[in-house]
Coordinates of C-alpha atoms in Angstrom, one line a residue:
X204 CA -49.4 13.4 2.0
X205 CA -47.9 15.9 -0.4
X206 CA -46.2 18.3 2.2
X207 CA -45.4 15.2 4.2
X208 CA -43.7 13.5 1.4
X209 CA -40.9 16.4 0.9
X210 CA -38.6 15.7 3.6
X211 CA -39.0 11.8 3.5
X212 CA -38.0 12.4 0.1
X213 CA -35.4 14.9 0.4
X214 CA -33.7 12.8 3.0
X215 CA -33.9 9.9 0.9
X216 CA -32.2 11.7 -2.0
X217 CA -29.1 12.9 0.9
X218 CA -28.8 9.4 1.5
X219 CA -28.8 7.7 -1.8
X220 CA -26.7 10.3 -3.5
X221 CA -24.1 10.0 -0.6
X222 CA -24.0 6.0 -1.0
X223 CA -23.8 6.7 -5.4
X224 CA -21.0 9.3 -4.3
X225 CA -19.2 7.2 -1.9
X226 CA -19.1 4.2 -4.3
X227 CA -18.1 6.2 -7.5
X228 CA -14.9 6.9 -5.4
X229 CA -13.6 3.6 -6.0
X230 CA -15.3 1.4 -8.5
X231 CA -15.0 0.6 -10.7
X232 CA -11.5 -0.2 -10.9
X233 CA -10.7 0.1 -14.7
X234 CA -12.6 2.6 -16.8
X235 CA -15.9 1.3 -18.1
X236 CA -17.5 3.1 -21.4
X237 CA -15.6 4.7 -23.8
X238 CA -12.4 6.8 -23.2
X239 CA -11.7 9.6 -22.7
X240 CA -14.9 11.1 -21.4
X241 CA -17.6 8.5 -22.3
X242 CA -17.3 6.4 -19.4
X243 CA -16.3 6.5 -15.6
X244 CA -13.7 5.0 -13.3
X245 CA -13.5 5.3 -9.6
X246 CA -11.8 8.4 -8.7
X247 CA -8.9 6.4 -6.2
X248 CA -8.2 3.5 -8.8
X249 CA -8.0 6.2 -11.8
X250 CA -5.5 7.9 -9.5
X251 CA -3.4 5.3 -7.7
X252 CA -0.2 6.2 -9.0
X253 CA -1.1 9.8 -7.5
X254 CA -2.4 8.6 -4.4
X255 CA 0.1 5.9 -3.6
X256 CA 2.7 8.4 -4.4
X257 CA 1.4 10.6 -1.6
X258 CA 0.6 8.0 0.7
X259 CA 4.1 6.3 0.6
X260 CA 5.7 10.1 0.4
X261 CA 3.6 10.7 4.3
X262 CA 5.0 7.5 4.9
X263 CA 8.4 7.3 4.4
X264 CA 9.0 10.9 4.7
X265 CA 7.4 11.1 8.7
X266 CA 6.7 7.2 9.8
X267 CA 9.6 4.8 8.2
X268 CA 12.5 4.7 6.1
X269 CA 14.0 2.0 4.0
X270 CA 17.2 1.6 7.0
X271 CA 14.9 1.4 9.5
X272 CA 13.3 -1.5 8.4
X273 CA 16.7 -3.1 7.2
X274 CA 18.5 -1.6 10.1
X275 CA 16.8 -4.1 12.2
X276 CA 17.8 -7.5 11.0
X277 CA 20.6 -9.5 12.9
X278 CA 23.3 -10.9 10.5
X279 CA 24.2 -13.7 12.4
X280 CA 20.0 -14.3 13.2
X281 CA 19.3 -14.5 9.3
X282 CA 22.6 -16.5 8.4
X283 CA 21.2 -19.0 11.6
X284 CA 17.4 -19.1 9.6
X285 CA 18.8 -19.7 6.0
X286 CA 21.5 -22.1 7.6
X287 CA 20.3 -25.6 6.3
X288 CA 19.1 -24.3 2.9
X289 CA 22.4 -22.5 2.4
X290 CA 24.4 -25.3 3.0
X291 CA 22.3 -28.2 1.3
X292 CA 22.4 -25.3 -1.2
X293 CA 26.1 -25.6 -1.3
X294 CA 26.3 -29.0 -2.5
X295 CA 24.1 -28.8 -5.2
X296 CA 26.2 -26.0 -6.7
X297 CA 29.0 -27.8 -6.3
X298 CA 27.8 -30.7 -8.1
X299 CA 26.0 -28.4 -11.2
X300 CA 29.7 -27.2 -11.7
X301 CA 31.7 -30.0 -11.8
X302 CA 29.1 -31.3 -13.9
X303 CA 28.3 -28.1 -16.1
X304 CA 32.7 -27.6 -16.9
X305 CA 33.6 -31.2 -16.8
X306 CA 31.2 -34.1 -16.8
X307 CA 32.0 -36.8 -14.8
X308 CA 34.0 -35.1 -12.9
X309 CA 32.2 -34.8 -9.4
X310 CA 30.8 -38.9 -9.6
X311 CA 34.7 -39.8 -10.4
X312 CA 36.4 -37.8 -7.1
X313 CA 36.6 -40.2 -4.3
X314 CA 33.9 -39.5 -1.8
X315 CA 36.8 -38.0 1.2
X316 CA 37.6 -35.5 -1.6
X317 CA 33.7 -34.6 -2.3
X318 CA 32.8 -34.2 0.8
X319 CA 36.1 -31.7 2.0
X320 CA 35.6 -29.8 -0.9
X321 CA 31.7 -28.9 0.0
X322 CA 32.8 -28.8 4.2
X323 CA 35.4 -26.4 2.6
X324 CA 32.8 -24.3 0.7
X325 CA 30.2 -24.4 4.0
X326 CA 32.3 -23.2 6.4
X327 CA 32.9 -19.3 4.3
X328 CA 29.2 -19.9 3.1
X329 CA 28.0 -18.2 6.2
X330 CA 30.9 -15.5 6.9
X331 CA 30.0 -14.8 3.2
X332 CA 25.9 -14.1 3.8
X333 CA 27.2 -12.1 7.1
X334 CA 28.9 -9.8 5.3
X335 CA 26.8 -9.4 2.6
X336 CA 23.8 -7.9 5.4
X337 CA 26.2 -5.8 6.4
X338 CA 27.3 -4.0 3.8
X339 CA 23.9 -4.0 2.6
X340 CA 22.6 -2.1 6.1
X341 CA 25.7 -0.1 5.7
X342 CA 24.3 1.4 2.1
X343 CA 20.8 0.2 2.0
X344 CA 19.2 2.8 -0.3
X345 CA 21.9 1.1 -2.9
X346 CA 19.5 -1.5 -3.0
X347 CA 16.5 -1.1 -1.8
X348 CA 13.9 1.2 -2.8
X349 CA 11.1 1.4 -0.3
X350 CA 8.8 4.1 -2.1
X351 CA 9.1 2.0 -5.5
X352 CA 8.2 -0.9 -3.6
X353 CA 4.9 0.5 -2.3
X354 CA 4.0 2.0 -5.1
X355 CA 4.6 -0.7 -7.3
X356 CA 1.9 -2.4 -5.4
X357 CA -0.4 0.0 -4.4
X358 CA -1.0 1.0 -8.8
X359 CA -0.6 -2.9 -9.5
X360 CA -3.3 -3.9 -6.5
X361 CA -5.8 -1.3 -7.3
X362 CA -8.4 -3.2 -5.1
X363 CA -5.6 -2.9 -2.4
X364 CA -5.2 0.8 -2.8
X365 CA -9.4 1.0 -2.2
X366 CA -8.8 -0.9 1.0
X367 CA -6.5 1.0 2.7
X368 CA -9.1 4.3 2.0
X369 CA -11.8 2.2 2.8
X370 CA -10.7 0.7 5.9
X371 CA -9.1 4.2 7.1
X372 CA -12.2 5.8 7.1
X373 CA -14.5 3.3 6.9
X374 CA -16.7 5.4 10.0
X375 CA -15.8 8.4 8.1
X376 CA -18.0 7.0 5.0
X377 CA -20.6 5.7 7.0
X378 CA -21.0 9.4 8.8
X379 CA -21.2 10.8 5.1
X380 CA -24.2 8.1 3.9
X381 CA -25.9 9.3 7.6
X382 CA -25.5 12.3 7.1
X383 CA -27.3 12.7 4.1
X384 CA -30.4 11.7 5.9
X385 CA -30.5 14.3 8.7
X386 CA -29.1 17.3 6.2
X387 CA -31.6 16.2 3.5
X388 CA -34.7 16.1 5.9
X389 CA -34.1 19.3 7.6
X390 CA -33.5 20.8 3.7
X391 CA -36.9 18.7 3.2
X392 CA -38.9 20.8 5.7
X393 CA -37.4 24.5 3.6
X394 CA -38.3 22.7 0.3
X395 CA -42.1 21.9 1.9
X396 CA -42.3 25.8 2.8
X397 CA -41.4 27.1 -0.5
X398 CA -43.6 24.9 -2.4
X399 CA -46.8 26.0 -0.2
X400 CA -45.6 29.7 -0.7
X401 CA -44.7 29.1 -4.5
X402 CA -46.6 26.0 -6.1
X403 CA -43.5 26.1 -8.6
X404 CA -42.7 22.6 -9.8
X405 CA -39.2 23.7 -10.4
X406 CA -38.7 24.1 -6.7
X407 CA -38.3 20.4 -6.3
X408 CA -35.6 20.0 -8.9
X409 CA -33.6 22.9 -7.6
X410 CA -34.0 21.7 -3.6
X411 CA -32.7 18.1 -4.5
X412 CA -30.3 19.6 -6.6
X413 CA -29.5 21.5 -3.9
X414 CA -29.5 18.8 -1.3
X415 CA -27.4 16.7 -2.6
X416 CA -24.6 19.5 -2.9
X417 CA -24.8 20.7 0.0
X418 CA -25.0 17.6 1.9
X419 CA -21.9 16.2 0.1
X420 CA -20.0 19.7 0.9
X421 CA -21.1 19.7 4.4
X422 CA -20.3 16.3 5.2
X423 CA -16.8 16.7 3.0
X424 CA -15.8 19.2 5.7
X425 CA -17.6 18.2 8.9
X426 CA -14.7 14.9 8.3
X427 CA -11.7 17.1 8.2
X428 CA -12.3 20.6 10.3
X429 CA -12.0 22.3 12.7
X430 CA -8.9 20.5 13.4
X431 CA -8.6 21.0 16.8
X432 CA -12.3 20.3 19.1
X433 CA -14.0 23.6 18.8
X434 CA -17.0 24.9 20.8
X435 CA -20.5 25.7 18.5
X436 CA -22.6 28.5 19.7
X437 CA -21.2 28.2 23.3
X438 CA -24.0 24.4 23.1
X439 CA -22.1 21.6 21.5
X440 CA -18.0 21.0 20.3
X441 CA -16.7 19.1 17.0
X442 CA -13.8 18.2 16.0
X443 CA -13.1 16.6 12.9
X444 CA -14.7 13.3 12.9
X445 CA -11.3 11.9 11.0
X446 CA -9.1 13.7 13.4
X447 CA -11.0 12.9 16.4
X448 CA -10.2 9.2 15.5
X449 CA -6.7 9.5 15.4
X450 CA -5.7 6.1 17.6
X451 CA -8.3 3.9 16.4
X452 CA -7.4 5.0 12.9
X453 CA -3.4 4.6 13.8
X454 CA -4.1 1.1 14.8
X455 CA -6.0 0.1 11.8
X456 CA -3.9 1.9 9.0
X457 CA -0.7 0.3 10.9
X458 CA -1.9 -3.0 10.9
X459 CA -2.9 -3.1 7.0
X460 CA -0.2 -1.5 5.9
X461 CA 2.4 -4.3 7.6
X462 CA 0.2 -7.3 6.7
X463 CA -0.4 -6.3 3.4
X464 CA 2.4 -3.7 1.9
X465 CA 5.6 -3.5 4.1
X466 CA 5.7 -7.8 4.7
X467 CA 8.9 -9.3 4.6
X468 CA 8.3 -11.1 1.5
X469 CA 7.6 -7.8 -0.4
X470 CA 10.8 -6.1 1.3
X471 CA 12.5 -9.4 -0.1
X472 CA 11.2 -9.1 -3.3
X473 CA 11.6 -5.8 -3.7
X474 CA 15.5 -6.1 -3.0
X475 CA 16.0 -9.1 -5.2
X476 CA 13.7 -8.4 -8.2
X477 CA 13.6 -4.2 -7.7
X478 CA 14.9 -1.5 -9.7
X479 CA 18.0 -1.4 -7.7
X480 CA 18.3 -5.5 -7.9
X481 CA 21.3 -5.5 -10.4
X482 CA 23.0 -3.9 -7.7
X483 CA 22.8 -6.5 -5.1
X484 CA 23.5 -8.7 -7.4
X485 CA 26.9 -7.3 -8.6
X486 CA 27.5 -7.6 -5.0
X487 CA 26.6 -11.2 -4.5
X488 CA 29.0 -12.0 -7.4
X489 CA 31.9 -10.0 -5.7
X490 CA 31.7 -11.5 -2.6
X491 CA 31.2 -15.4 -3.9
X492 CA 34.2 -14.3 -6.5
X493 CA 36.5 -13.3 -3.9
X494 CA 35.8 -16.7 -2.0
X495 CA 36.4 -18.6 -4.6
X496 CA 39.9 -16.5 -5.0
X497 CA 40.5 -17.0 -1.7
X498 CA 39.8 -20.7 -1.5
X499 CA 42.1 -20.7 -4.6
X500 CA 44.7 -19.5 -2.9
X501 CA 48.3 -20.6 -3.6
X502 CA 46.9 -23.1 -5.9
X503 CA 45.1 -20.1 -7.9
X504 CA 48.0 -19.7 -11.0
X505 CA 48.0 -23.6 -11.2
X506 CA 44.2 -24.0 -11.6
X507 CA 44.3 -21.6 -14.1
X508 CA 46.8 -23.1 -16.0
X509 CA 44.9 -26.2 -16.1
X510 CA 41.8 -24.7 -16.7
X511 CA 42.5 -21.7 -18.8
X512 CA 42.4 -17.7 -17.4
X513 CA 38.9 -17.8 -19.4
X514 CA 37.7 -20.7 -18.4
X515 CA 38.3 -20.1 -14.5
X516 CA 36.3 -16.5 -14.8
X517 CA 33.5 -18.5 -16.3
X518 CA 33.5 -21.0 -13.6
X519 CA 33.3 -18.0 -11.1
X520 CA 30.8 -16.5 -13.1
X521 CA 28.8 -19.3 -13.6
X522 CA 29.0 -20.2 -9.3
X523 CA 28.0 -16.4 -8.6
X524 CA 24.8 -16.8 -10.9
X525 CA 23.9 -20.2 -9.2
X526 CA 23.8 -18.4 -5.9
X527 CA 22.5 -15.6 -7.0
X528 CA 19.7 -17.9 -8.3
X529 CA 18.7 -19.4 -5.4
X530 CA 18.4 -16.3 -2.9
X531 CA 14.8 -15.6 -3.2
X532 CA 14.3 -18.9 -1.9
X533 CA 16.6 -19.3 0.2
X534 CA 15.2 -15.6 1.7
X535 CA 12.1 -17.0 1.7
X536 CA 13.2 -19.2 5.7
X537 CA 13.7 -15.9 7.3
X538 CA 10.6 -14.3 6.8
X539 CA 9.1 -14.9 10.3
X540 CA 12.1 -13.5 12.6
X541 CA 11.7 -10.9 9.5
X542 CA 8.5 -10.0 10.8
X543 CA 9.4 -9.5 14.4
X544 CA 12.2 -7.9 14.0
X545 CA 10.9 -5.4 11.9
X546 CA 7.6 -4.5 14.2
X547 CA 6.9 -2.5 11.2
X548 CA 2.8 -2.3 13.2
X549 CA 3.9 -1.1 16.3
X550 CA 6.4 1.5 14.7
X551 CA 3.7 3.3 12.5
X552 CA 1.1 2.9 15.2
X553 CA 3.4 4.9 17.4
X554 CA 4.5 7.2 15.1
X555 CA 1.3 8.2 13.7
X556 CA 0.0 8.8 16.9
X557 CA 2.1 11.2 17.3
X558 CA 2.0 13.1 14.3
X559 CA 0.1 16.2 14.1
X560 CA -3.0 16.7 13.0
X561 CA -2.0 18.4 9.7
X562 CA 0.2 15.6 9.1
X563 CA -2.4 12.9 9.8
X564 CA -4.9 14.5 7.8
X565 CA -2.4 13.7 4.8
X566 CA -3.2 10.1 5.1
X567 CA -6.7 10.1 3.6
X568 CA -7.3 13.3 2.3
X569 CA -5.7 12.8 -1.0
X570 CA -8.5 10.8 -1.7
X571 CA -10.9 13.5 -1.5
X572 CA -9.2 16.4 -2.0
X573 CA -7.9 16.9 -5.5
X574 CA -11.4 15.4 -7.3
X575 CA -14.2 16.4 -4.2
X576 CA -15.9 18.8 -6.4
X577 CA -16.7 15.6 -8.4
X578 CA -18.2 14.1 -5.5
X579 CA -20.5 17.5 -5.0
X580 CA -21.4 17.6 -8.2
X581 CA -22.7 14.1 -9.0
X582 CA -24.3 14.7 -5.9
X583 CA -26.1 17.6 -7.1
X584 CA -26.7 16.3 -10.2
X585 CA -28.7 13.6 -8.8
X586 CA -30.3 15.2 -6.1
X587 CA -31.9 17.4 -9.3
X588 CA -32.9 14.1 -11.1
X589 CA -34.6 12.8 -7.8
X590 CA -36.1 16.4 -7.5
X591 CA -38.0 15.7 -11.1
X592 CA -39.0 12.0 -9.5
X593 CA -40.4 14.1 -6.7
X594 CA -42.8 16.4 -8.9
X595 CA -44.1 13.3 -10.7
X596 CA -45.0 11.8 -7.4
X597 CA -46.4 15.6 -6.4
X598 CA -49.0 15.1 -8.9
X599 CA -50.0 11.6 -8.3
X600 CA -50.5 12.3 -4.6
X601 CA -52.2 15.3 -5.4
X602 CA -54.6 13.7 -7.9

């Protein structure tokens, strides 16, 4: 019972030390105990701003850029989505102004003359949002910032960041709890050896200490080398189990990453309420400022004789902000052509599958590399606390 207990046990400790490791990775998600030191917090969460820099850097950098995903909206397609909000839209700023710089104003004009002024506004509404999109495609990194929109959501999600790891190498992690079994049994059956020989009660301490080190290291790499399949021995080949899963992987990491991060609504949001927002907006104001000009025309010194010079820049002002106003809901109608236009899936499925496999390896590894030695040592650290379980139980089978 006592010789046949060491590699049950030294298994056991591979195992459970791999599943403590594995979940010390990402939980929890804020630090728990007192800070600096006096405490822990899952080694992905405690990095996101790291990691999703890195991830986002692999991913614009080799799979998609900002004027890709841009690049592929239609004009005329979105101005045909937002058409009946945009126009209803129309109306109602009409009325607000009229209302907002002379009260009474709008209920007072005949209804002919309401209803030609707001045809009149309609009718450059559209040419207006046309050429907006395309001076927007034309410069789009004047607007949008695709990494800080990633990022911005991967470190505000952290439970989102987890996921993507998670469900990347989800077989990856379940290889590395497995492993810990086989590794820890077969270290088991050296440990039962060099207690016969030795009868030292320190040998069980320093074995689990030493299973759970080398399991987690050996595991660690069996995920990420050779790169390439490579033949053992001249008896069996391995390639690393991460690598080897390159397609299935591809499909998975593509499919979260366009459901969850690169969505139309968060490409939306990001270029109306981004860093580079004020920009758009400036842009927005131009173009409904030059309309209104326009629409002006000969009649443009007279109105602002009646009005005042100051008064009729505040009335453009105060039009511009309206619109501007009511783009992220009026954005919000062309989020399903958004989708399929974009095919932002099927573009990093096909790209990643054809990245190479120092390249792919980028996608995950960040969340090992950099803090793995943690991973080995809390490994090793509770395979030696096991290993003082084990000489306790020593005794009592022994007795």
């Amino acid at each position: 019972m006592v010789y046949a207990s060491m590699p049950l046990m030294a298994a056991l400790i591979g195992y459970v030390t791999k599943l403590v490791a594995i979940r010390m990775m990402f939980q929890p998600l804020e630090f728990v105990g007192k800070k600096p030191y006096l405490g822990w917090q899952g080694i992905v969460p405690r990095r996101a701003a790291r990691m999703a820099s890195i991830a986002v850097d692999t991913m614009t950098d080799r799979l998609i850029s900002a004027s890709e995903v841009m690049g592929r909206l239609d004009p005329e397609r979105v101005v045909k989505e937002i058409e009946q909000p945009l126009l209803a839209g129309v109306e109602e700023i009409a009325r607000e102004i009229a209302q907002e710089f002379q009260p009474g104003l709008w209920e007072n004009l005949p209804d002919q003359v309401r209803r030609r002024i707001v045809r009149h506004i309609q009718a450059e509404a559209p040419g207006v949002v046309a050429s907006l999109l395309e001076t927007v495609k034309n410069d789009v990194d004047a607007v949008f910032d695709l990494k800080d929109m990633v990022v911005t959501n991967l470190v505000r999600d952290k439970a989102l960041l987890n996921r993507i790891f998670q469900h990347a190498g989800r077989k990856e992690f379940q290889f590395i709890a497995r492993s810990g079994i086989v590794f820890g049994f077969a270290i088991g059956l050296v440990q039962m050896f060099a207690w016969a020989a030795l009868k030292n009660p320190w040998v069980m301490p320093i074995f689990g200490g030493l299973t759970g080190w080398f399991t987690d290291w050996l595991a660690l790499k069996m995920i990420f080398n050779p790169k390439k399949p490579t033949r053992y021995l001249g008896i069996f080949e391995w390639q690393g189990l991460f690598l080897k899963r390159r397609r299935e992987v591809a499909a998975d990491y593509g499919d979260l990453i366009a459901r969850e991060i690169i969505t139309p609504k968060n490409v939306m949001e990001a270029v109306l309420r981004g860093p580079l927002s004020d920009r758009l907006f400036a842009l927005v104001a131009t173009q409904v400022r030059t309309v209104i000009d326009k629409q002006s025309g000969p009649a443009r010194p007279l109105v602002m004789l009646a009005v005042g010079s100051g008064r009729y820049q505040a009335i453009k002002n105060s039009i511009a902000e309206k619109v501007i106003a009511r783009l992220p809901e009026t954005m919000t109608h062309i989020e399903s052509y958004a989708e399929d236009a974009m095919d932002i899936r099927n573009t990093l499925v096909t790209k990643m599958q054809e990245m190479s496999e120092d390249e792919f390896e980028e996608l995950i590894r960040p969340a090992f590399e950099q803090d793995e030695w943690i991973l080995i040592t809390v490994g090793a650290v509770l395979g030696f606390g096991v290993g003082e379980l084990q000489v306790i139980l020593v005794k009592y089978l022994s007795v």
